[in-house]
Every structure is written in structure tokens, then in C-alpha cells.
Short mmCIF file of C-alpha atoms in Angstrom, two decimals:
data_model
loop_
_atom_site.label_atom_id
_atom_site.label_comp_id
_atom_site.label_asym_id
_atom_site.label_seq_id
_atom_site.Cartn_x
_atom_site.Cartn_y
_atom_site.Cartn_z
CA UNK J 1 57.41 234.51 109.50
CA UNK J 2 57.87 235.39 105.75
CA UNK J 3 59.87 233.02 103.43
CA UNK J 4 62.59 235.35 103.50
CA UNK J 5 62.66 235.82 107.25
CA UNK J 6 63.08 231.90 107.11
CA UNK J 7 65.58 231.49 105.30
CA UNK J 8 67.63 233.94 106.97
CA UNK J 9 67.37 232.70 110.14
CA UNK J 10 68.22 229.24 108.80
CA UNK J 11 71.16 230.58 107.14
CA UNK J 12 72.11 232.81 110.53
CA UNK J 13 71.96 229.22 112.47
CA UNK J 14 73.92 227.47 110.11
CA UNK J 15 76.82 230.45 110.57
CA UNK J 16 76.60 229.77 114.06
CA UNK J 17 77.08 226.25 114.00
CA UNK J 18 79.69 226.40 111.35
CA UNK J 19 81.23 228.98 114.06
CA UNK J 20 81.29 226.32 117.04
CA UNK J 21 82.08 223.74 115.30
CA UNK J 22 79.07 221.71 115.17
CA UNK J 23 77.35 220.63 111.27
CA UNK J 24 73.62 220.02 111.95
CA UNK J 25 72.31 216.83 110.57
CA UNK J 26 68.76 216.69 109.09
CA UNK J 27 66.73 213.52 108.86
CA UNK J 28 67.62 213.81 104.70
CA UNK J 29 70.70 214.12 104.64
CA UNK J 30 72.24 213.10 107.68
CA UNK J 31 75.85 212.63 107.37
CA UNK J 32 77.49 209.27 108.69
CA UNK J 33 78.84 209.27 111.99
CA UNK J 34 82.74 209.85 112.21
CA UNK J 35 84.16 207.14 114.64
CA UNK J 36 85.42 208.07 117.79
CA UNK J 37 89.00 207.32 117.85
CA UNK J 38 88.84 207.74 121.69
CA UNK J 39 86.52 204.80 122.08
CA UNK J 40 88.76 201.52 122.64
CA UNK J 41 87.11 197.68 122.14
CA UNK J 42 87.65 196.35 125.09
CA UNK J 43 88.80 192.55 124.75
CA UNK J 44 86.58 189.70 126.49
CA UNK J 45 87.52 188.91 130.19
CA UNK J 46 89.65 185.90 130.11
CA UNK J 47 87.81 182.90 130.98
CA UNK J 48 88.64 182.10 135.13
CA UNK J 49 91.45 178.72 134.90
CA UNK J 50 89.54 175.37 135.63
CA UNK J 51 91.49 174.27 138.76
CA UNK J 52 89.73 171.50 139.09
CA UNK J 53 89.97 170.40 135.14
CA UNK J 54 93.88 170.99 135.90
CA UNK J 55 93.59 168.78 138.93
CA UNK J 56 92.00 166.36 137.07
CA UNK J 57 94.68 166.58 134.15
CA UNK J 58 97.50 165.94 136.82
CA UNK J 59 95.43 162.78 137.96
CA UNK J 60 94.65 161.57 134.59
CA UNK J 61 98.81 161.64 134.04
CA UNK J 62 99.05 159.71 137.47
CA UNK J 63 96.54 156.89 136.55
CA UNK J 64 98.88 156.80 132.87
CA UNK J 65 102.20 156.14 135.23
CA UNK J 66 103.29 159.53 136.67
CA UNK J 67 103.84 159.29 140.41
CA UNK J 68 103.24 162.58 141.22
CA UNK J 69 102.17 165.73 139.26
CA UNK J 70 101.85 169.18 139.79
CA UNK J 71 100.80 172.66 137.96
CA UNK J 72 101.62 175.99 138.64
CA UNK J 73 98.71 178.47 136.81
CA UNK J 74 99.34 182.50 136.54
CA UNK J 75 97.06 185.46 136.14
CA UNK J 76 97.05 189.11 136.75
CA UNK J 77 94.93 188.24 139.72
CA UNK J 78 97.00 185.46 141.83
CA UNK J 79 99.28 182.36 141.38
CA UNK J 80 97.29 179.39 141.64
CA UNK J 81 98.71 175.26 142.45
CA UNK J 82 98.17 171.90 142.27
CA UNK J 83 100.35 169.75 143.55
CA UNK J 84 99.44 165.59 143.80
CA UNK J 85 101.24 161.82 144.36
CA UNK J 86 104.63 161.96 145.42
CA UNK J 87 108.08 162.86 144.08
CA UNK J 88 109.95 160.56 145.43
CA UNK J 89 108.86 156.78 145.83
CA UNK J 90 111.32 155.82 148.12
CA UNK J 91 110.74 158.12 151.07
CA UNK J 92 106.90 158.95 149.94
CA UNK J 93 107.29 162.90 150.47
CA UNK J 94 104.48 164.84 148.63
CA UNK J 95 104.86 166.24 145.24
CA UNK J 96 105.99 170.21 146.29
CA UNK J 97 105.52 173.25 143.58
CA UNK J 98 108.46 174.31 144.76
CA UNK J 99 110.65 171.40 143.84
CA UNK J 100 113.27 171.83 140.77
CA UNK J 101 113.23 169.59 137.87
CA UNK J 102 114.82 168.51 134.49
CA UNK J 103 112.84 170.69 132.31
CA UNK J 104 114.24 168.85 129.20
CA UNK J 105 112.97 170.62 125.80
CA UNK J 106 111.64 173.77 127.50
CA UNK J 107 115.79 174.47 127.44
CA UNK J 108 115.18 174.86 123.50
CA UNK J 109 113.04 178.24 124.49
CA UNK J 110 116.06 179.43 126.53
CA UNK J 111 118.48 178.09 123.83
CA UNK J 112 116.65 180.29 121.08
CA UNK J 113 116.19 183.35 123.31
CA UNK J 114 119.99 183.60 124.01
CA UNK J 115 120.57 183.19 119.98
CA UNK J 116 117.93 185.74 119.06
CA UNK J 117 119.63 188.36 121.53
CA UNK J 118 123.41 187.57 119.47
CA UNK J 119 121.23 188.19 116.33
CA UNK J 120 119.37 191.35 117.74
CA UNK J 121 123.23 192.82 119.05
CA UNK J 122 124.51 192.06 115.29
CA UNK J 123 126.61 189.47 115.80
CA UNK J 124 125.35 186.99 113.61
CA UNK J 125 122.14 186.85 110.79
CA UNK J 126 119.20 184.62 110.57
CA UNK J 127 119.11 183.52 107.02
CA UNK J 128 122.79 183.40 106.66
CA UNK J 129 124.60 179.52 106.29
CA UNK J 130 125.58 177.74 109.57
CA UNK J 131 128.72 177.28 107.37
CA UNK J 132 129.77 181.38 107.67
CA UNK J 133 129.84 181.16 111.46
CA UNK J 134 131.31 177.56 111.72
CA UNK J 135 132.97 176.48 108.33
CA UNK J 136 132.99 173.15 107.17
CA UNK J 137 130.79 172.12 110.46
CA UNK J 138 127.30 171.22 108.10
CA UNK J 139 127.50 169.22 104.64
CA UNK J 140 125.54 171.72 103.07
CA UNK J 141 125.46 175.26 102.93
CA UNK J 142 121.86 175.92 102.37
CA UNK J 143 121.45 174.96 106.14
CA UNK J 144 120.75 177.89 108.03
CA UNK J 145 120.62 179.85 111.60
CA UNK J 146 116.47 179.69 110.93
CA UNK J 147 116.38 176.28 109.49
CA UNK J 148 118.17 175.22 112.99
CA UNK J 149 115.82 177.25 114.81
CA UNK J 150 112.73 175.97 113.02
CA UNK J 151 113.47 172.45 112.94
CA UNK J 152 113.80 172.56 109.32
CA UNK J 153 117.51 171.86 108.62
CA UNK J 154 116.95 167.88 107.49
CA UNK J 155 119.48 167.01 109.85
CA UNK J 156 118.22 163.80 111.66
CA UNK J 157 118.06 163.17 115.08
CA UNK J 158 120.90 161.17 116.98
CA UNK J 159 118.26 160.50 120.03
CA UNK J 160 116.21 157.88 117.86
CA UNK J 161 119.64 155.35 117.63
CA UNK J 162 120.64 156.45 120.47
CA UNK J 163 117.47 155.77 122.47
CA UNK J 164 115.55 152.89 120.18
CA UNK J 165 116.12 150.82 123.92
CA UNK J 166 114.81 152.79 125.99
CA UNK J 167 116.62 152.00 129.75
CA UNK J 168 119.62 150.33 127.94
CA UNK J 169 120.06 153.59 125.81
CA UNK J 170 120.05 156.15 129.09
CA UNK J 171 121.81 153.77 131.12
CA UNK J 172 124.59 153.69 128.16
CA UNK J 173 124.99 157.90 128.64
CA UNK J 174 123.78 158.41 131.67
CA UNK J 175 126.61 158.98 133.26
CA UNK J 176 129.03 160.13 129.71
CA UNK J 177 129.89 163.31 128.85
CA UNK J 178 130.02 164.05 125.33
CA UNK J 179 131.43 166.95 123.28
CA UNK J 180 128.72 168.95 120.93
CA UNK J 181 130.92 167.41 117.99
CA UNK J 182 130.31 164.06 118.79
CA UNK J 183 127.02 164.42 119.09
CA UNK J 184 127.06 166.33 115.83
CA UNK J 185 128.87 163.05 114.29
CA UNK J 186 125.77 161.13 115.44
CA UNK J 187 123.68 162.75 113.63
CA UNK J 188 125.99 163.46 110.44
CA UNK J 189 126.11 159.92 110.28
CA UNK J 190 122.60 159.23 109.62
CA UNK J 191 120.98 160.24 106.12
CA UNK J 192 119.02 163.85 106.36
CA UNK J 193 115.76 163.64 106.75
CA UNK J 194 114.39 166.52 104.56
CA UNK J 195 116.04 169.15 101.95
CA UNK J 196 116.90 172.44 104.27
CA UNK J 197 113.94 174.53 104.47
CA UNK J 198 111.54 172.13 103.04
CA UNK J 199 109.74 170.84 106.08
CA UNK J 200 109.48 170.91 109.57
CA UNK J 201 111.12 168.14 111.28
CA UNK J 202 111.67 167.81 114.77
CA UNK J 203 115.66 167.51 115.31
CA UNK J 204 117.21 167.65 119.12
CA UNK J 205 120.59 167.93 116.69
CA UNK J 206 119.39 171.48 115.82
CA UNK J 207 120.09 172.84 118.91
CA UNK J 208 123.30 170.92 119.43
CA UNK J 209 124.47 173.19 116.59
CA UNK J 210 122.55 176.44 118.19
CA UNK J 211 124.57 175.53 121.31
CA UNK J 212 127.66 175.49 119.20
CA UNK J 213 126.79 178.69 117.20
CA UNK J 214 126.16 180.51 120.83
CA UNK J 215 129.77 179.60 122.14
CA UNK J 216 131.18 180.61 118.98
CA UNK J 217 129.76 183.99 118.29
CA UNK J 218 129.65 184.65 122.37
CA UNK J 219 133.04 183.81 123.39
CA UNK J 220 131.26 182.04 126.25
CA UNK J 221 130.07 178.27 127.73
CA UNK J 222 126.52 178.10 127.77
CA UNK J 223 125.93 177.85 131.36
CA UNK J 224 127.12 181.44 131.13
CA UNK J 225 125.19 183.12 128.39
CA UNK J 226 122.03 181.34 129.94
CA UNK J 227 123.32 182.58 133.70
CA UNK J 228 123.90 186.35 131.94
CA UNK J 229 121.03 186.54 129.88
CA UNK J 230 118.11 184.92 131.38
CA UNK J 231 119.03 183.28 134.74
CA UNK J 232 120.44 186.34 136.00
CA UNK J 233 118.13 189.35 135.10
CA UNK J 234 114.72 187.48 135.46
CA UNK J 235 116.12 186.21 139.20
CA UNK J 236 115.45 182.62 138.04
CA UNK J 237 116.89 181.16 141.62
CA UNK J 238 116.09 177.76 140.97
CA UNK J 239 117.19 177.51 137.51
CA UNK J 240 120.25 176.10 136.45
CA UNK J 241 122.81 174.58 134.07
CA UNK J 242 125.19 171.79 135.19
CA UNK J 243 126.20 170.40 133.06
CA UNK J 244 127.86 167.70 133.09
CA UNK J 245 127.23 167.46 137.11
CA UNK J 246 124.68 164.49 137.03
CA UNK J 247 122.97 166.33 140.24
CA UNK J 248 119.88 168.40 141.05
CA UNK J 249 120.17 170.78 144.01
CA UNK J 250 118.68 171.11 146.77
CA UNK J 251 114.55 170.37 146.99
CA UNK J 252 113.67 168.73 143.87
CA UNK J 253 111.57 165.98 142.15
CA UNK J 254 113.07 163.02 141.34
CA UNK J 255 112.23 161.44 138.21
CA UNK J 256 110.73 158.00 137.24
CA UNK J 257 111.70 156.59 133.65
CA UNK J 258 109.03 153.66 132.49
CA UNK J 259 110.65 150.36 130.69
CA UNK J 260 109.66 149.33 127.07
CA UNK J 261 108.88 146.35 128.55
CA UNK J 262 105.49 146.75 129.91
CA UNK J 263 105.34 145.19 133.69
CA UNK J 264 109.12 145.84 134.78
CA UNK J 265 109.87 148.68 137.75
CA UNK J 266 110.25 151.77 136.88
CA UNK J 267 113.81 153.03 136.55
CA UNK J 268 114.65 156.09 138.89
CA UNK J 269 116.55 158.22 136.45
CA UNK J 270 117.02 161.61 138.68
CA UNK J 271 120.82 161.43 138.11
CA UNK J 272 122.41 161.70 134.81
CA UNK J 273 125.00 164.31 132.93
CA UNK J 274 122.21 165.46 130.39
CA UNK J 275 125.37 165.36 128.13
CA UNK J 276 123.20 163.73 125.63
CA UNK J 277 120.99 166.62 125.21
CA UNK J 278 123.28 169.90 126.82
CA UNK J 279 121.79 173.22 124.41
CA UNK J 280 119.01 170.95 123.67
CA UNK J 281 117.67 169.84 126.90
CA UNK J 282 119.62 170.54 129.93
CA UNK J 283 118.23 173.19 131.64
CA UNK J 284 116.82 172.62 135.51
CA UNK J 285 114.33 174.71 136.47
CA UNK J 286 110.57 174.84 139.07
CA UNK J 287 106.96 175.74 138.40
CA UNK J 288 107.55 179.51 139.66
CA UNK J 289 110.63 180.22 137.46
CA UNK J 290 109.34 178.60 134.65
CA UNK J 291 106.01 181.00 134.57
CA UNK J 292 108.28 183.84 135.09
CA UNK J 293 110.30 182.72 132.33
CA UNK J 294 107.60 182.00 129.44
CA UNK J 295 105.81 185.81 130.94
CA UNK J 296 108.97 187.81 130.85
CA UNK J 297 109.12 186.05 127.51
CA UNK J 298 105.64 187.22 126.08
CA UNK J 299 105.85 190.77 127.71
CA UNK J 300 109.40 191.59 125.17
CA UNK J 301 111.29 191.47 128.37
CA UNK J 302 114.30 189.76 127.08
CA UNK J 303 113.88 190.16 122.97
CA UNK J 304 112.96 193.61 120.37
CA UNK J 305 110.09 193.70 119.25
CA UNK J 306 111.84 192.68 115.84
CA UNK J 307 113.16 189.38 117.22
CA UNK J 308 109.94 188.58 118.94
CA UNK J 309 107.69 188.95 115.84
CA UNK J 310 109.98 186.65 114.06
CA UNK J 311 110.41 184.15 117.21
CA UNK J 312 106.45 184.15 117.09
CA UNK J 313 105.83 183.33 113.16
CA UNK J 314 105.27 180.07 113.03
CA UNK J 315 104.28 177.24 110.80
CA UNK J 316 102.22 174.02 111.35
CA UNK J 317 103.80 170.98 112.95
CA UNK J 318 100.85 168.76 111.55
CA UNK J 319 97.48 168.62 109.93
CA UNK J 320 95.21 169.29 113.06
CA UNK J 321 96.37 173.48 112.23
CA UNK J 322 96.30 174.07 115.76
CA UNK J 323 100.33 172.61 116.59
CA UNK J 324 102.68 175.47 115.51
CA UNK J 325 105.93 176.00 115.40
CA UNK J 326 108.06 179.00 115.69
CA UNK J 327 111.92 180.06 116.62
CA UNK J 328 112.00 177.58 119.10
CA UNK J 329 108.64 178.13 120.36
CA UNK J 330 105.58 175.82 119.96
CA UNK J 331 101.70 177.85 119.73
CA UNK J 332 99.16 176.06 120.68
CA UNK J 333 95.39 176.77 119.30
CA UNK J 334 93.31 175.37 122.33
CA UNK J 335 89.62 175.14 121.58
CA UNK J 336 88.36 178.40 123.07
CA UNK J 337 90.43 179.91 120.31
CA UNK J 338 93.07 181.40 122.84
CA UNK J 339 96.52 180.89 121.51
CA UNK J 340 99.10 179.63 123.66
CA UNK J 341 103.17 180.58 123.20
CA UNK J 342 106.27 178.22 125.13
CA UNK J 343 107.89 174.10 125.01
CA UNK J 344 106.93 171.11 125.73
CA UNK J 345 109.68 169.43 127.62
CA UNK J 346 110.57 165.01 128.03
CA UNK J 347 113.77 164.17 129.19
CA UNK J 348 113.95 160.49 131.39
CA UNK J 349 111.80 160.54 133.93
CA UNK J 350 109.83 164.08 133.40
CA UNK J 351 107.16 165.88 131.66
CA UNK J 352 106.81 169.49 131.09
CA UNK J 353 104.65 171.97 130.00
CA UNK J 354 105.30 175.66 129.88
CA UNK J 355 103.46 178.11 128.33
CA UNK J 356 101.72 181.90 128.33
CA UNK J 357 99.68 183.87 126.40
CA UNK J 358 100.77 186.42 123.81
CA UNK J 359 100.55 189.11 125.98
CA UNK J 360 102.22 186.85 129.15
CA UNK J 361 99.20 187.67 131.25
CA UNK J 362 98.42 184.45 131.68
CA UNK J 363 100.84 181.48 132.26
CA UNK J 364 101.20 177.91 133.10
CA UNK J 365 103.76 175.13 134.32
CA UNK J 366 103.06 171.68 134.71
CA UNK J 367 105.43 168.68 135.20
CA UNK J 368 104.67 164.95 135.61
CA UNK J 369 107.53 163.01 137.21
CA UNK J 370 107.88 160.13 134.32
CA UNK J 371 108.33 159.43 130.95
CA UNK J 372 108.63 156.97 128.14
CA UNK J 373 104.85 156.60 128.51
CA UNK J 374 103.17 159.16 126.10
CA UNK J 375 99.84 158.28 127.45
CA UNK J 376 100.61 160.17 130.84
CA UNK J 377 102.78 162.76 128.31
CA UNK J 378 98.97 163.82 126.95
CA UNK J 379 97.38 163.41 129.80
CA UNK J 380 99.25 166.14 131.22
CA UNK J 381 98.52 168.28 128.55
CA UNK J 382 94.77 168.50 129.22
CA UNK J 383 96.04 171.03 131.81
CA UNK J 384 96.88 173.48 129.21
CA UNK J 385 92.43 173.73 128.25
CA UNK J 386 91.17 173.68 131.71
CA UNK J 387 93.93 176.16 132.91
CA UNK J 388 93.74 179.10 129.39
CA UNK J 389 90.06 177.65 128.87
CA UNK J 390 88.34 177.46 132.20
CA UNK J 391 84.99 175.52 132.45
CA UNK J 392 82.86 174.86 129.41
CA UNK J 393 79.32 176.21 129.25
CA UNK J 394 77.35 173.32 129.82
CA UNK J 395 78.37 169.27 130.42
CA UNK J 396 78.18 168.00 126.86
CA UNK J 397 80.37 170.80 125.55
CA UNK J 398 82.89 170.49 128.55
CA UNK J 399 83.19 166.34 127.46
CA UNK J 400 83.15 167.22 123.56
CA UNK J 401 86.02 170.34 124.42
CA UNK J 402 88.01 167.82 126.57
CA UNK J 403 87.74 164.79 123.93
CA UNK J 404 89.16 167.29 120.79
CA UNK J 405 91.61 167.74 123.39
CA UNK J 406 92.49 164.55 124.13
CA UNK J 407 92.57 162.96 120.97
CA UNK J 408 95.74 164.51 120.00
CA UNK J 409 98.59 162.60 121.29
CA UNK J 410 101.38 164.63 122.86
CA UNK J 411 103.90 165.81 120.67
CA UNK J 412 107.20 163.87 121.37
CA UNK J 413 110.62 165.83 122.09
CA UNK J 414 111.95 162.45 122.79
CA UNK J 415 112.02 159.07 120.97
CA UNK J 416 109.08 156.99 122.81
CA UNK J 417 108.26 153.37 122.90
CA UNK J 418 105.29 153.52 124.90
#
């Protein structure tokens, strides 16, 4: 073929390629690759939940004091349980995932979520003062509806004078029933603990004042904006808010409170108004509602988008950068790297744990029936690796993984003296 020849048939093929669509690459000048926006990354399986790690977390929180323990673990696969020692001592009946419980800070979640919803419908503003919704309630107008939220208002918490005894403090309001403005006075009575804004502090008064704004802007008692928000469109049939009826309904787990004193019985502290905590800590819940809860949560179910991005920016509660805090919502940073969304929860006589994944495919519950002994407290947070974890690769990283984990001491919702 002659040079011209060539070169017209070269240019007649380019014209036809041009024509379909299609630019021939030559070895050159080869143009780079265009991605193909139809090609997702899949994300890495999630790692199958060490029951037996959880297992051994719920024993490791019995040998610390707990009578009984239990998880409840969640995946888009099945609902998996571990249920072990007793929950009650008297009669010896078997710890029973479907048992109700005082779920104690976990209420914060549900306390924030019914707030966030007022704020989403309008009603009241995040950065605005405390002061514009209830004037002349807070010394200082800096304080604000995110400062509550955050634990960052400086206002101290009643709970530490209130419980520095431990038994003679619950047995004192055990059976009382206080107003939220008395317990308000507690606290206003004390000196503030930090400037608004300027640190996170951990507050139970916070949410006395969240409970407070929720009544105000809503119209409504806070048994019924929990009842109409949450309990009520997530069919949360064993959750409930009784206040000030010292009872637990039907079958439940009855709760063992340890004395400062190390040696004495423990105190069975079941039955008590919760009028110390109310917005703060009252809530009664189970394993199963609780996972539904913390994944209808995750999945925007009961927030916007909006509200959940800011419920979900959080800040560090210590130094360790993987303790977070958000709008009343702890993340953990477990040491797969999986980040974990929900409460811890300690009122007398119970543990609690309840948290899901970002995108609330994955979820877990887990209650030990005691408190006062923080030992048993993290103990019972070892379920949280082994259940968003699973098994480590080999021995020596499954003892080094568990150790980090370990070495943190549970974070305390609760004054403590053991």
C-alpha cells in the first residue's frame, strides 16, 4: 500500500470511530482512562459479632458484682442473645432478654431526640439562650439549647452532693418526688464548673433543663412527648415513663445497688421514683426495644437529615480520642476502627449499654443488674469490641485488642465510689 493509501485509510478509520463513539488509543499516546461512574466500592463485610467475647464480657461484669447479665446483638442477618446469672436473688429466676429495666442515661438519647424534633418543627433554635425560652431560669445568658445538649453549659451536677453516700443518698430520694426546679436549685447552688461552651463536662442537670425546655415549648409532660414521639411510632412495648410510680411492670430485672462499704449486702434498689433523675434518666426500657431504638435512630427514622448531622458532630470527652460526644449521643472508636453511635446508662442497681452503627445495621444492648461498682460498669463494656469487632486475627492480637479495651475505665453517668 502506498503512503498515501495509508494514510487514508488511517484517516477513514479514525472517521469511523469518531462516528461510533469510540477514540482509539495508541501505545504513544494513550489517553488516561475516564472512571466509570457506574462502578461502586463496595465497603468490607462487617466483621461476624464475637458471641462468645460478649459472653465472656457479661461474665467478666458478673465476677466484678453483677448478678446477672445479658446482651442483645443485631445484624441484617439475625438477632443474636446472651443471657447469664440471675435477675432476681431472692427467687433465683434466670436473667431473661426479655426482661425490662431502668435504662438510666440511655433516657438522655430519647431526651435529645424529642428536643431535636421541637427544633427541626421550628419551635425553638439551637444556639439561642436557655434564657429566651425560659427567662430568668439560668444565671447566665450565654448558656445555651447546645451547651445543654453537649454537656457544656458549666452547670454542675446536683448527683455528686446528692449521692457522695452512696445507699444513704438513694435511700434519702428513693421514694421523693421532686419538681425539675428543685432539682435545678441543687445544682444552682453549687459553683459552675466551666464558662458555657468552654468544655465538655458531664452534667445530669443539663437535661433537667432539656426536660424543662420540652414541656415548655411542647405544651406537654414528658411521658407524653416520649409516648408520641418515640414510644409510640417505633412500637417500643416495653418502654416506658412513670414517673414518679416507683414500679417496673410486668417481667423485669430487678436491680442490685453495691455499698461504699466494701463487704456489706448488696442493696436491692428495683423500686424507686427516679424523681432524682426524670428527663435525665428515667426511662424503662428491654434489650429488643432498645436495639430498635438506637437503629431507627441511625437509619434518620425519627430526625432530618439536618438534625442528625448535627446530633452526630461530636467532640472528645477525653484524651484517649476515641470517647466522643455529641447532642446527647456518645461515639465510640473501638479498635477495629468501626465507630459506634448511642448512651451509656447507670442508675442504682443497673448498667447499660446501647449502641449502633452509623448506618443502624448493626446494634447492641447490654445491661448488668448492679451498680456503684465501676469495675463490673467496664467490664460490661468489653461487649461493645467482641460484638462490632468480632474475633481478632490471631491470639496475641485478640489479648492486645481486648487489653486497649479494657484499660479504659467506664465512663461514669453517675457519681461512683467504687
Amino acid at each position: 500500500m502506498t503512503s498515501n493509501h495509508r494514510r487514508l485509510a488511517a484517516g477513514a478509520t479514525l472517521i469511523a470511530a469518531l462516528a461510533a463513539g469510540i477514540v482509539p488509543a495508541t501505545t504513544a499516546q494513550a489517553a488516561p482512562a475516564a472512571p466509570d461512574a457506574t462502578r461502586t466500592t463496595k465497603p468490607a463485610p462487617a466483621p461476624a459479632p464475637d458471641m462468645e467475647g460478649v459472653a465472656a464480657a457479661l461474665k467478666a461484669a458478673m465476677a466484678e458484682g453483677a448478678p446477672g447479665a445479658m446482651a442483645r446483638f443485631t445484624d441484617s442477618k439475625r438477632v443474636q442473645t446472651r443471657a447469664l446469672g440471675v435477675r432476681d436473688r431472692e427467687s433465683g429466676a434466670a436473667m431473661d432478654v426479655r426482661a425490662r429495666f431502668r435504662i438510666g442515661s440511655v433516657s438522655k438519647t430519647f431526651s435529645s431526640v424529642v428536643l431535636l424534633q421541637l427544633v427541626q418543627e421550628g419551635k425553638l433554635q439551637l444556639d439561642a439562650p436557655v434564657n429566651r425560652y425560659l427567662p430568668g431560669l439560668l444565671p447566665d445568658d450565654r448558656i445555651t439549647v447546645r451547651h445543654l445538649l453537649t454537656h457544656r453549659s458549666g452547670l454542675a451536677d446536683y448527683t455528686n452532693a446528692m449521692f457522695e453516700h452512696t445507699v444513704p443518698g438513694f435511700e434519702a430520694v428513693r421514694h421523693r418526688v421532686f419538681s425539675y426546679q428543685e432539682l435545678l436549685d441543687l445544682s444552682l447552688s453549687e459553683p459552675r464548673t466551666t464558662e458555657p461552651g468552654v468544655s465538655y463536662k458531664y452534667s445530669n442537670t443539663n437535661f433537667v433543663v432539656v426536660g424543662m425546655l420540652i414541656e415548655k415549648i411542647s405544651g406537654k409532660p414528658v411521658a407524653e412527648a416520649y409516648q408520641r414521639r418515640i414510644i409510640g411510632p417505633l412500637g417500643l412495648r416495653s418502654t416506658s415513663y412513670v414517673h414518679p410510680d416507683a414500679r417496673i411492670a410486668g417481667l423485669h430485672v430487678r436491680g442490685y445497688l453495691h455499698d461504699d462499704e466494701v463487704g456489706r449486702p448488696l442493696v436491692d434498689s428495683t423500686e424507686q421514683t427516679v424523681s432524682w433523675a426524670q428527663s435525665a434518666g428515667a426511662v424503662i426500657s428491654s434489650p429488643a426495644d432498645l436495639n430498635t431504638f438506637t437503629t431507627a435512630l441511625m437509619r434518620g427514622r425519627l430526625l432530618s437529615p439536618t438534625m442528625m448531622e448535627a446530633m452526630t458532630t461530636v467532640t472528645p470527652t477525653d484524651a484517649t480520642d476515641t470517647r466522643f460526644y455529641g447532642l446527647g449521643l456518645r461515639r465510640y472508636d473501638l479498635s477495629c476502627g468501626t465507630q459506634i453511635y448511642g448512651h451509656t446508662g447507670t442508675v442504682q442497681g443497673y448498667y447499660t449499654y446501647a449502641f449502633a452503627t452509623r448506618d443502624g445495621r448493626r446494634s447492641l444492648s447490654a445491661m448488668a443488674n448492679t451498680s456503684n461498682k465501676g469495675s463490673a460498669n467496664t467490664a460490661l463494656g468489653g461487649t461493645l469490641e467482641a460484638a462490632f469487632c468480632g474475633k481478632k486475627p490471631t491470639a496475641k492480637a485478640s489479648s492486645s485488642a481486648r487489653a486497649t479495651a479494657s484499660a479504659l475505665p467506664a465512663e461514669s453517668d453517675l457519681p461512683e465510689n467504687r
